[in-house]
Amino acid sequence: MDEVEVVVAHSERATLRVGDVFLKVDADQARVDVEVEAMSRAPVPTPEILWRKPPVLAIAALPGTTLGRLGGPSTGSPAAWAAAGATIRELHDAPPPLRPGRAGRSTVALAAELDDECELLVANGLLPADLVTRNRRVAQAALRPWTPAFTHGDLQIAHVFVDGDEVTGIIDWSEAGRGDALYDLATLTLGHEEHLDDVLAGYGTDVDLDAIRAWWSLRSLLAVRWLIEHGFDPFAPGCEVDVLRSRM
């Protein structure tokens, strides 16, 4: 029997790997519904769905390796990052779903959430006030009107698989939906700013760089407390707190 590998696990969901099969266990079936629908509609490579029996979704492993991981070195070449940019552009150009995704939260709701989170980060002594204040100011540039696009919503580099310079697939679509395209680009390059030019070369159109930088700050501010509470370390080298420090 193949060894069972725990890919990620916390109180909301867990992903296990058994041989060439990934088993996603999620208590929120609405989130799984979003993932299944998004993978069926996305015009980019996605994993094959093998079967679904709530609360478990079984998908086939993708060929290749991930583009890298937050806090670690990128395993992808500049050409692979450019290929990722071209793939994301293909997704963003597709007709967007009616349902808003993680990248589609209203600017009013997002600003209120961000203000509350910043207050908690300082009040709980998790981050110094000057670091939070500076990044809250940078994050403001993300709170602007945007043209709806088909967004992945959690496009971490660990969710993009490549084989050489070719994208073989994108995983974890539970946050997909209508949203701000620059959120995806910022999520992909979070902690790997050195590859932003490669991604944009593949993406093939001018973008608002200040908005991407703002999303780096905004996403990191909103993530720090959640990560700590779920057993992850945003203070690890190259991770969210370092991203915030780089804005100082």
Coordinates of N, CA and C in Angstrom, one line a residue:
M1 N 0.8 -1.2 0.0 CA 0.0 0.0 0.0 C 0.9 1.2 0.0
D2 N 0.5 2.3 -0.8 CA 1.3 3.5 -0.8 C 1.2 4.2 0.5
E3 N 2.3 4.9 0.8 CA 2.3 5.7 2.1 C 1.4 6.9 2.0
V4 N 0.7 7.3 3.1 CA -0.2 8.4 3.1 C 0.6 9.6 3.5
E5 N 0.7 10.6 2.7 CA 1.4 11.9 3.0 C 0.4 13.0 3.3
V6 N 0.6 13.6 4.4 CA -0.3 14.8 4.8 C 0.3 16.0 4.1
V7 N -0.4 16.5 3.1 CA 0.1 17.7 2.3 C -0.1 19.0 3.1
V8 N -1.3 19.1 3.6 CA -1.7 20.3 4.5 C -2.9 19.9 5.3
A9 N -2.9 20.3 6.6 CA -4.0 20.0 7.4 C -4.2 21.1 8.5
H10 N -5.4 21.5 8.7 CA -5.8 22.4 9.8 C -7.3 22.1 10.0
S11 N -7.9 22.9 10.9 CA -9.2 22.6 11.4 C -10.3 22.7 10.3
E12 N -10.0 23.4 9.2 CA -11.1 23.6 8.2 C -11.0 22.6 7.1
R13 N -9.8 22.1 6.8 CA -9.7 21.1 5.7 C -8.3 20.4 5.8
A14 N -8.2 19.3 5.0 CA -7.0 18.6 5.0 C -6.8 18.0 3.6
T15 N -5.6 17.9 3.1 CA -5.3 17.3 1.9 C -4.2 16.2 2.1
L16 N -4.6 15.0 1.6 CA -3.7 13.8 1.7 C -3.3 13.4 0.4
R17 N -2.1 12.8 0.3 CA -1.6 12.2 -1.0 C -1.4 10.7 -0.8
V18 N -2.0 9.9 -1.6 CA -1.8 8.5 -1.6 C -1.4 8.1 -3.0
G19 N -0.1 7.8 -3.2 CA 0.4 7.5 -4.6 C 0.1 8.7 -5.5
D20 N -0.6 8.5 -6.6 CA -0.9 9.5 -7.6 C -2.3 10.1 -7.4
V21 N -2.8 10.0 -6.2 CA -4.1 10.5 -5.9 C -4.1 11.4 -4.7
F22 N -4.7 12.6 -4.9 CA -4.9 13.5 -3.7 C -6.3 13.4 -3.2
L23 N -6.4 13.3 -1.9 CA -7.7 13.3 -1.3 C -7.9 14.6 -0.5
K24 N -8.9 15.3 -0.9 CA -9.2 16.6 -0.2 C -10.4 16.4 0.7
V25 N -10.2 16.6 2.0 CA -11.3 16.5 3.0 C -11.7 17.9 3.4
D26 N -12.9 18.3 3.2 CA -13.4 19.6 3.5 C -14.8 19.6 4.1
A27 N -14.9 20.2 5.3 CA -16.2 20.1 6.0 C -17.2 21.1 5.3
D28 N -16.7 22.0 4.5 CA -17.6 23.0 3.8 C -17.8 22.5 2.4
Q29 N -18.9 21.9 2.2 CA -19.2 21.3 0.8 C -19.5 22.4 -0.2
A30 N -19.9 23.6 0.2 CA -20.1 24.7 -0.7 C -18.7 25.1 -1.3
R31 N -17.7 25.0 -0.5 CA -16.3 25.3 -1.0 C -15.9 24.3 -2.0
V32 N -16.2 23.0 -1.8 CA -15.9 22.0 -2.8 C -16.7 22.2 -4.0
D33 N -18.0 22.6 -3.9 CA -18.8 22.8 -5.1 C -18.1 23.9 -6.0
V34 N -17.6 25.0 -5.3 CA -17.0 26.0 -6.1 C -15.7 25.5 -6.8
E35 N -15.0 24.6 -6.1 CA -13.8 24.1 -6.7 C -14.1 23.2 -7.9
V36 N -15.1 22.3 -7.8 CA -15.4 21.4 -8.9 C -15.9 22.2 -10.1
E37 N -16.8 23.2 -9.8 CA -17.3 24.0 -10.9 C -16.2 24.8 -11.6
A38 N -15.3 25.4 -10.8 CA -14.3 26.2 -11.4 C -13.4 25.4 -12.3
M39 N -13.0 24.2 -11.8 CA -12.1 23.4 -12.6 C -12.8 22.9 -13.9
S40 N -14.1 22.8 -13.9 CA -14.8 22.4 -15.1 C -14.9 23.5 -16.1
R41 N -14.8 24.8 -15.6 CA -15.0 25.9 -16.5 C -13.7 26.6 -16.9
A42 N -12.6 26.4 -16.1 CA -11.4 27.1 -16.4 C -10.7 26.6 -17.7
P43 N -10.3 27.6 -18.5 CA -9.7 27.2 -19.8 C -8.2 27.0 -19.7
V44 N -7.8 26.5 -18.6 CA -6.4 26.2 -18.3 C -6.3 24.8 -17.8
P45 N -5.1 24.2 -17.8 CA -4.9 22.8 -17.3 C -5.3 22.7 -15.8
T46 N -6.1 21.7 -15.4 CA -6.5 21.5 -14.0 C -6.4 20.0 -13.8
P47 N -6.4 19.6 -12.5 CA -6.3 18.1 -12.2 C -7.6 17.4 -12.7
E48 N -7.5 16.1 -13.0 CA -8.6 15.3 -13.3 C -9.3 14.9 -12.0
I49 N -10.7 15.1 -12.0 CA -11.4 14.7 -10.8 C -11.8 13.3 -11.0
L50 N -11.3 12.5 -10.0 CA -11.5 11.0 -10.1 C -12.8 10.6 -9.5
W51 N -13.2 11.1 -8.4 CA -14.5 10.9 -7.8 C -14.7 11.8 -6.6
R52 N -16.0 11.9 -6.2 CA -16.3 12.8 -5.1 C -17.4 12.1 -4.2
K53 N -17.1 12.0 -3.0 CA -18.0 11.4 -2.0 C -17.8 12.2 -0.7
P54 N -18.7 13.2 -0.5 CA -18.6 14.1 0.6 C -18.3 13.4 1.9
P55 N -17.3 14.0 2.7 CA -16.6 15.2 2.5 C -15.3 15.1 1.7
V56 N -15.1 14.1 0.9 CA -13.9 13.8 0.2 C -14.0 14.0 -1.3
L57 N -13.0 14.8 -1.8 CA -12.8 14.9 -3.3 C -11.5 14.3 -3.7
A58 N -11.5 13.4 -4.6 CA -10.3 12.7 -5.1 C -9.9 13.3 -6.4
I59 N -8.7 13.7 -6.6 CA -8.2 14.3 -7.8 C -6.8 13.6 -8.2
A60 N -6.5 13.5 -9.4 CA -5.3 12.9 -9.9 C -4.1 13.9 -9.7
A61 N -3.0 13.4 -9.4 CA -1.8 14.2 -9.3 C -1.4 14.8 -10.7
L62 N -0.8 15.9 -10.7 CA -0.3 16.6 -11.9 C 1.1 16.2 -12.2
P63 N 1.5 16.1 -13.4 CA 2.9 15.9 -13.8 C 3.7 17.1 -13.4
G64 N 5.0 16.9 -13.2 CA 5.9 18.1 -13.0 C 6.0 18.4 -11.5
T65 N 6.5 19.6 -11.2 CA 6.7 20.0 -9.9 C 6.1 21.4 -9.7
T66 N 5.9 21.8 -8.5 CA 5.4 23.2 -8.2 C 6.4 24.3 -8.7
L67 N 5.9 25.4 -8.9 CA 6.7 26.5 -9.3 C 7.7 26.9 -8.2
G68 N 7.3 26.6 -7.0 CA 8.2 26.9 -5.8 C 7.3 26.9 -4.6
R69 N 7.7 27.6 -3.6 CA 6.9 27.8 -2.4 C 7.2 29.1 -1.7
L70 N 6.3 29.6 -0.9 CA 6.5 30.8 -0.2 C 7.5 30.5 0.9
G71 N 8.5 31.4 1.0 CA 9.5 31.2 2.0 C 10.7 30.3 1.6
G72 N 10.6 29.8 0.4 CA 11.6 28.9 -0.2 C 12.1 29.4 -1.5
P73 N 13.1 28.7 -2.1 CA 13.6 29.1 -3.4 C 12.5 28.8 -4.5
S74 N 12.5 29.5 -5.6 CA 11.7 29.1 -6.7 C 12.4 28.0 -7.5
T75 N 11.7 27.0 -7.8 CA 12.3 25.9 -8.6 C 12.0 26.1 -10.1
G76 N 11.2 27.1 -10.4 CA 10.9 27.4 -11.8 C 11.9 28.3 -12.5
S77 N 12.1 28.1 -13.7 CA 13.0 29.0 -14.5 C 12.2 30.3 -14.8
P78 N 12.9 31.4 -15.3 CA 12.2 32.6 -15.7 C 11.2 32.2 -16.8
A79 N 11.5 31.3 -17.7 CA 10.6 30.9 -18.8 C 9.3 30.3 -18.2
A80 N 9.5 29.5 -17.1 CA 8.4 28.8 -16.5 C 7.5 29.9 -15.8
W81 N 8.1 30.9 -15.2 CA 7.3 32.0 -14.6 C 6.5 32.7 -15.7
A82 N 7.2 32.9 -16.8 CA 6.5 33.6 -17.9 C 5.3 32.8 -18.5
A83 N 5.6 31.4 -18.5 CA 4.5 30.5 -19.0 C 3.3 30.6 -18.0
A84 N 3.6 30.7 -16.7 CA 2.6 30.9 -15.7 C 1.8 32.2 -15.9
G85 N 2.5 33.2 -16.3 CA 1.8 34.5 -16.6 C 0.9 34.4 -17.8
A86 N 1.4 33.7 -18.8 CA 0.5 33.5 -20.0 C -0.7 32.6 -19.7
T87 N -0.6 31.6 -18.8 CA -1.7 30.8 -18.4 C -2.7 31.6 -17.6
I88 N -2.2 32.4 -16.7 CA -3.1 33.2 -15.9 C -3.9 34.2 -16.8
R89 N -3.2 34.8 -17.8 CA -3.9 35.7 -18.7 C -5.0 35.0 -19.5
E90 N -4.8 33.7 -19.9 CA -5.8 32.9 -20.5 C -7.0 32.8 -19.6
L91 N -6.8 32.5 -18.3 CA -7.8 32.4 -17.3 C -8.6 33.7 -17.2
H92 N -7.9 34.8 -17.0 CA -8.5 36.1 -16.8 C -9.3 36.6 -18.0
D93 N -8.9 36.1 -19.2 CA -9.7 36.5 -20.4 C -10.9 35.7 -20.6
A94 N -11.1 34.7 -19.8 CA -12.3 33.8 -20.0 C -13.5 34.5 -19.4
P95 N -14.8 34.2 -19.8 CA -15.9 34.8 -19.2 C -16.0 34.5 -17.7
P96 N -16.1 35.5 -16.8 CA -16.0 35.3 -15.4 C -17.3 34.7 -14.9
P97 N -17.2 33.9 -13.8 CA -18.4 33.3 -13.2 C -19.2 34.4 -12.6
L98 N -20.5 34.1 -12.3 CA -21.4 35.1 -11.7 C -21.0 35.2 -10.2
R99 N -20.5 34.1 -9.6 CA -20.2 34.1 -8.2 C -19.0 34.8 -7.9
P100 N -18.9 35.8 -6.9 CA -17.7 36.4 -6.6 C -16.8 35.4 -5.8
G101 N -15.5 35.5 -6.1 CA -14.5 34.7 -5.4 C -13.8 35.4 -4.4
R102 N -12.7 34.8 -3.9 CA -11.9 35.5 -2.8 C -11.3 36.8 -3.3
A103 N -11.0 36.9 -4.6 CA -10.5 38.1 -5.2 C -11.6 39.1 -5.5
G104 N -12.9 38.8 -5.2 CA -14.0 39.6 -5.7 C -14.7 40.3 -4.5
R105 N -14.1 40.4 -3.3 CA -14.7 41.1 -2.2 C -14.9 42.6 -2.5
S106 N -15.9 43.2 -2.1 CA -16.1 44.6 -2.3 C -15.1 45.4 -1.6
T107 N -14.7 46.5 -2.2 CA -13.7 47.4 -1.5 C -14.1 47.9 -0.2
V108 N -15.4 48.1 0.0 CA -15.9 48.6 1.3 C -15.8 47.6 2.3
A109 N -16.2 46.3 2.0 CA -16.1 45.2 3.0 C -14.6 44.9 3.3
L110 N -13.8 45.0 2.2 CA -12.3 44.7 2.4 C -11.7 45.7 3.3
A111 N -12.0 47.0 3.1 CA -11.4 48.1 3.9 C -11.8 47.9 5.3
A112 N -13.0 47.6 5.6 CA -13.5 47.4 7.0 C -12.8 46.2 7.6
E113 N -12.6 45.1 6.9 CA -11.9 43.9 7.4 C -10.5 44.2 7.6
L114 N -9.9 45.0 6.8 CA -8.5 45.3 6.9 C -8.2 46.2 8.1
D115 N -9.1 47.2 8.3 CA -8.9 48.1 9.5 C -9.1 47.3 10.8
D116 N -10.1 46.4 10.8 CA -10.3 45.6 12.0 C -9.0 44.7 12.3
E117 N -8.5 44.1 11.2 CA -7.4 43.2 11.4 C -6.1 43.9 11.8
C118 N -5.9 45.1 11.2 CA -4.7 45.9 11.6 C -4.8 46.3 13.1
E119 N -6.0 46.6 13.6 CA -6.2 46.9 15.0 C -5.9 45.7 15.9
L120 N -6.3 44.6 15.5 CA -6.1 43.3 16.3 C -4.6 43.0 16.3
L121 N -3.9 43.1 15.1 CA -2.5 42.8 15.0 C -1.7 43.6 16.0
V122 N -2.0 44.9 16.2 CA -1.3 45.7 17.1 C -1.7 45.5 18.5
A123 N -3.0 45.4 18.7 CA -3.6 45.2 20.1 C -3.1 43.9 20.7
N124 N -3.0 42.9 19.9 CA -2.5 41.6 20.4 C -1.0 41.4 20.4
G125 N -0.3 42.5 20.0 CA 1.2 42.4 20.1 C 1.8 41.5 19.1
L126 N 1.1 41.2 18.0 CA 1.6 40.4 17.0 C 2.6 41.1 16.0
L127 N 2.3 42.3 15.7 CA 3.2 43.1 14.9 C 3.3 44.5 15.4
P128 N 4.5 45.2 15.2 CA 4.6 46.6 15.7 C 3.7 47.5 14.9
A129 N 3.3 48.6 15.6 CA 2.4 49.5 15.0 C 2.9 50.2 13.8
D130 N 4.2 50.5 13.7 CA 4.7 51.2 12.6 C 4.7 50.4 11.3
L131 N 4.9 49.1 11.5 CA 4.9 48.1 10.4 C 3.5 48.0 9.9
V132 N 2.5 47.9 10.8 CA 1.1 47.8 10.4 C 0.6 49.0 9.7
T133 N 1.0 50.2 10.3 CA 0.5 51.5 9.7 C 1.0 51.7 8.3
R134 N 2.3 51.4 8.1 CA 2.9 51.6 6.8 C 2.3 50.7 5.8
N135 N 2.1 49.5 6.1 CA 1.5 48.5 5.1 C 0.0 48.8 4.9
R136 N -0.7 49.3 5.9 CA -2.1 49.6 5.7 C -2.1 50.8 4.7
R137 N -1.2 51.7 4.8 CA -1.1 52.8 3.8 C -0.9 52.3 2.4
V138 N 0.1 51.4 2.3 CA 0.4 50.8 1.0 C -0.8 50.0 0.4
A139 N -1.5 49.3 1.3 CA -2.6 48.5 0.9 C -3.8 49.3 0.3
Q140 N -3.8 50.5 0.6 CA -5.0 51.3 0.2 C -5.1 51.4 -1.4
A141 N -3.9 51.2 -2.1 CA -3.9 51.3 -3.5 C -4.7 50.1 -4.2
A142 N -4.9 49.0 -3.4 CA -5.6 47.9 -3.9 C -7.1 48.1 -3.9
L143 N -7.6 49.1 -3.1 CA -9.0 49.3 -2.9 C -9.5 50.3 -3.9
R144 N -9.6 49.8 -5.2 CA -10.0 50.7 -6.3 C -10.9 49.9 -7.2
P145 N -11.6 50.6 -8.1 CA -12.5 49.9 -9.1 C -11.6 48.9 -9.9
W146 N -12.2 47.8 -10.3 CA -11.5 46.8 -11.2 C -12.5 46.2 -12.1
T147 N -12.0 45.7 -13.2 CA -12.8 45.0 -14.2 C -12.9 43.5 -13.8
P148 N -14.1 43.0 -13.7 CA -14.3 41.6 -13.2 C -13.6 40.6 -14.2
A149 N -12.9 39.7 -13.6 CA -12.2 38.6 -14.4 C -12.5 37.3 -13.7
F150 N -12.2 36.2 -14.5 CA -12.2 34.8 -13.9 C -10.9 34.7 -13.1
T151 N -11.1 34.7 -11.8 CA -9.9 34.6 -10.9 C -9.8 33.3 -10.2
H152 N -8.6 32.8 -9.9 CA -8.4 31.6 -9.1 C -8.6 31.9 -7.6
G153 N -8.1 33.0 -7.1 CA -8.4 33.4 -5.8 C -7.4 33.0 -4.7
D154 N -6.6 32.0 -5.0 CA -5.6 31.5 -4.1 C -4.4 31.0 -4.9
L155 N -3.9 31.8 -5.8 CA -2.9 31.4 -6.8 C -1.5 31.4 -6.2
Q156 N -1.2 30.7 -5.1 CA 0.1 30.6 -4.5 C 1.0 29.8 -5.5
I157 N 2.3 30.0 -5.5 CA 3.2 29.3 -6.4 C 3.1 27.8 -6.2
A158 N 2.8 27.4 -5.0 CA 2.7 26.0 -4.7 C 1.5 25.3 -5.4
H159 N 0.6 26.2 -5.9 CA -0.6 25.6 -6.6 C -0.4 25.6 -8.1
V160 N 0.8 26.0 -8.6 CA 1.1 26.0 -10.0 C 2.1 25.0 -10.3
F161 N 1.8 24.0 -11.2 CA 2.8 22.9 -11.5 C 3.3 23.1 -12.9
V162 N 4.6 22.9 -13.0 CA 5.3 23.1 -14.3 C 6.2 21.8 -14.6
D163 N 6.4 21.6 -15.9 CA 7.3 20.6 -16.3 C 8.3 21.2 -17.3
G164 N 9.5 21.5 -16.8 CA 10.3 22.3 -17.7 C 9.8 23.8 -17.7
D165 N 9.5 24.2 -18.9 CA 9.0 25.6 -19.1 C 7.5 25.6 -19.4
E166 N 6.8 24.5 -19.2 CA 5.4 24.3 -19.5 C 4.6 24.2 -18.3
V167 N 3.5 24.9 -18.2 CA 2.5 24.8 -17.1 C 1.7 23.5 -17.3
T168 N 1.7 22.6 -16.4 CA 1.0 21.3 -16.5 C -0.4 21.4 -15.8
G169 N -0.5 22.3 -14.9 CA -1.8 22.4 -14.2 C -1.8 23.3 -13.0
I170 N -3.0 23.7 -12.6 CA -3.2 24.6 -11.4 C -4.2 23.9 -10.5
I171 N -3.9 23.8 -9.2 CA -4.7 23.1 -8.3 C -5.4 24.1 -7.3
D172 N -6.3 23.6 -6.4 CA -6.9 24.3 -5.3 C -7.7 25.5 -5.8
W173 N -8.9 25.2 -6.3 CA -9.8 26.2 -6.9 C -10.9 26.6 -6.0
S174 N -10.8 26.4 -4.7 CA -12.0 26.6 -3.8 C -12.3 28.1 -3.6
E175 N -11.4 29.0 -3.9 CA -11.6 30.4 -3.8 C -11.9 31.1 -5.1
A176 N -12.1 30.3 -6.2 CA -12.3 30.9 -7.5 C -13.6 31.6 -7.6
G177 N -13.6 32.5 -8.7 CA -14.8 33.2 -9.0 C -14.5 34.6 -9.6
R178 N -15.5 35.4 -9.7 CA -15.4 36.7 -10.3 C -14.5 37.6 -9.4
G179 N -13.5 38.3 -9.9 CA -12.7 39.1 -9.0 C -11.7 40.0 -9.7
D180 N -10.8 40.5 -9.0 CA -9.7 41.4 -9.4 C -8.6 40.6 -9.9
A181 N -8.2 40.7 -11.2 CA -7.2 40.0 -11.8 C -5.8 40.2 -11.1
L182 N -5.6 41.4 -10.6 CA -4.3 41.7 -10.0 C -4.1 41.0 -8.7
Y183 N -5.2 40.6 -8.1 CA -5.1 39.8 -6.9 C -4.3 38.5 -7.2
D184 N -4.7 37.8 -8.3 CA -4.0 36.6 -8.7 C -2.5 36.8 -8.9
L185 N -2.2 37.9 -9.7 CA -0.8 38.2 -10.0 C 0.0 38.5 -8.7
A186 N -0.6 39.2 -7.8 CA 0.1 39.5 -6.6 C 0.3 38.2 -5.7
T187 N -0.8 37.4 -5.7 CA -0.6 36.1 -4.9 C 0.5 35.2 -5.4
L188 N 0.5 35.1 -6.7 CA 1.5 34.3 -7.4 C 2.9 34.8 -7.0
T189 N 3.1 36.1 -7.0 CA 4.5 36.6 -6.8 C 4.8 37.1 -5.4
L190 N 3.9 36.8 -4.5 CA 4.1 37.1 -3.1 C 5.4 36.5 -2.6
G191 N 6.3 37.3 -2.0 CA 7.5 36.7 -1.5 C 8.5 36.4 -2.6
H192 N 8.2 36.6 -3.9 CA 9.1 36.3 -5.0 C 9.0 37.5 -6.0
E193 N 9.1 38.7 -5.5 CA 9.0 39.9 -6.3 C 10.0 39.9 -7.4
E194 N 11.1 39.1 -7.3 CA 12.1 39.1 -8.4 C 11.6 38.5 -9.7
H195 N 10.5 37.7 -9.6 CA 9.9 37.1 -10.7 C 8.7 37.8 -11.3
L196 N 8.4 39.0 -10.8 CA 7.2 39.7 -11.3 C 7.4 40.1 -12.7
D197 N 8.6 40.6 -13.1 CA 8.8 40.9 -14.5 C 8.6 39.7 -15.5
D198 N 9.1 38.5 -15.0 CA 8.9 37.3 -15.8 C 7.4 37.0 -16.0
V199 N 6.6 37.1 -14.9 CA 5.2 36.8 -15.0 C 4.5 37.8 -15.9
L200 N 4.8 39.1 -15.8 CA 4.2 40.1 -16.6 C 4.6 40.0 -18.1
A201 N 5.8 39.5 -18.4 CA 6.2 39.3 -19.7 C 5.3 38.2 -20.4
G202 N 5.0 37.2 -19.6 CA 4.1 36.2 -20.2 C 2.6 36.6 -20.2
Y203 N 2.3 37.4 -19.2 CA 0.9 37.9 -19.1 C 0.5 38.8 -20.3
G204 N 1.5 39.6 -20.7 CA 1.4 40.3 -22.0 C 0.6 41.6 -22.0
T205 N 0.4 42.2 -20.9 CA -0.3 43.5 -20.9 C 0.1 44.4 -19.7
D206 N 0.0 45.7 -19.9 CA 0.4 46.5 -18.8 C -0.5 46.4 -17.6
V207 N 0.0 46.4 -16.4 CA -0.8 46.3 -15.2 C -0.4 47.4 -14.2
D208 N -1.2 47.7 -13.2 CA -0.9 48.7 -12.2 C 0.0 48.1 -11.2
L209 N 1.3 48.4 -11.2 CA 2.3 47.8 -10.3 C 2.0 48.2 -8.9
D210 N 1.5 49.4 -8.7 CA 1.2 49.9 -7.3 C 0.1 49.0 -6.7
A211 N -0.9 48.7 -7.5 CA -1.9 47.8 -7.0 C -1.4 46.4 -6.7
I212 N -0.5 45.9 -7.4 CA 0.0 44.6 -7.1 C 0.8 44.6 -5.8
R213 N 1.6 45.7 -5.6 CA 2.4 45.8 -4.4 C 1.4 46.0 -3.2
A214 N 0.3 46.7 -3.5 CA -0.7 46.9 -2.4 C -1.3 45.6 -2.0
W215 N -1.6 44.8 -3.0 CA -2.1 43.4 -2.7 C -1.2 42.6 -1.9
W216 N 0.1 42.7 -2.1 CA 1.1 42.0 -1.3 C 1.0 42.4 0.2
S217 N 0.8 43.7 0.4 CA 0.7 44.2 1.8 C -0.7 43.8 2.4
L218 N -1.7 43.9 1.6 CA -3.1 43.6 2.1 C -3.3 42.2 2.4
R219 N -2.8 41.3 1.5 CA -3.0 39.9 1.7 C -2.2 39.4 2.9
S220 N -1.0 40.0 3.1 CA -0.1 39.6 4.2 C -0.7 40.1 5.5
L221 N -1.2 41.3 5.6 CA -1.9 41.8 6.8 C -3.1 40.9 7.2
L222 N -3.9 40.5 6.2 CA -5.0 39.7 6.6 C -4.7 38.3 6.9
A223 N -3.5 37.8 6.5 CA -3.1 36.4 6.7 C -2.4 36.1 8.0
V224 N -1.7 37.1 8.6 CA -0.8 36.8 9.7 C -1.5 36.1 10.9
R225 N -2.6 36.7 11.3 CA -3.3 36.1 12.5 C -3.9 34.8 12.2
W226 N -4.5 34.6 11.0 CA -5.1 33.3 10.7 C -4.0 32.3 10.6
L227 N -2.9 32.6 10.0 CA -1.8 31.6 9.9 C -1.3 31.1 11.3
I228 N -1.2 32.0 12.2 CA -0.7 31.7 13.5 C -1.7 30.8 14.2
E229 N -3.0 31.2 14.1 CA -4.1 30.4 14.8 C -4.3 29.0 14.2
H230 N -3.8 28.8 13.0 CA -4.0 27.5 12.3 C -2.7 26.7 12.2
G231 N -1.7 27.1 13.0 CA -0.4 26.3 13.1 C 0.6 26.6 12.1
F232 N 0.5 27.7 11.4 CA 1.5 28.0 10.4 C 2.4 29.2 10.9
D233 N 3.5 29.5 10.2 CA 4.4 30.5 10.7 C 4.7 31.6 9.7
P234 N 3.9 32.7 9.8 CA 4.1 33.8 8.9 C 5.4 34.6 9.2
F235 N 6.1 34.2 10.3 CA 7.4 34.9 10.6 C 8.6 34.1 10.0
A236 N 8.4 33.0 9.4 CA 9.5 32.3 8.7 C 10.1 33.1 7.6
P237 N 11.4 32.9 7.4 CA 12.1 33.7 6.4 C 11.4 33.7 5.0
G238 N 11.2 34.9 4.5 CA 10.6 35.0 3.1 C 9.1 34.9 3.1
C239 N 8.5 34.8 4.3 CA 7.0 34.6 4.4 C 6.3 36.0 4.6
E240 N 5.1 36.0 5.1 CA 4.3 37.2 5.1 C 4.9 38.3 5.9
V241 N 5.4 38.1 7.0 CA 6.0 39.2 7.8 C 7.2 39.8 7.1
D242 N 8.0 39.0 6.5 CA 9.1 39.5 5.7 C 8.6 40.4 4.5
V243 N 7.5 39.9 3.9 CA 6.9 40.7 2.8 C 6.4 42.1 3.4
L244 N 5.9 42.1 4.5 CA 5.5 43.4 5.2 C 6.7 44.3 5.5
R245 N 7.7 43.7 6.0 CA 8.9 44.4 6.3 C 9.6 45.0 5.1
S246 N 9.4 44.3 3.9 CA 10.1 44.8 2.7 C 9.4 46.1 2.2
R247 N 8.2 46.4 2.7 CA 7.5 47.7 2.3 C 8.0 48.9 3.1
M248 N 8.8 48.6 4.2 CA 9.2 49.7 5.0 C 10.4 50.5 4.4

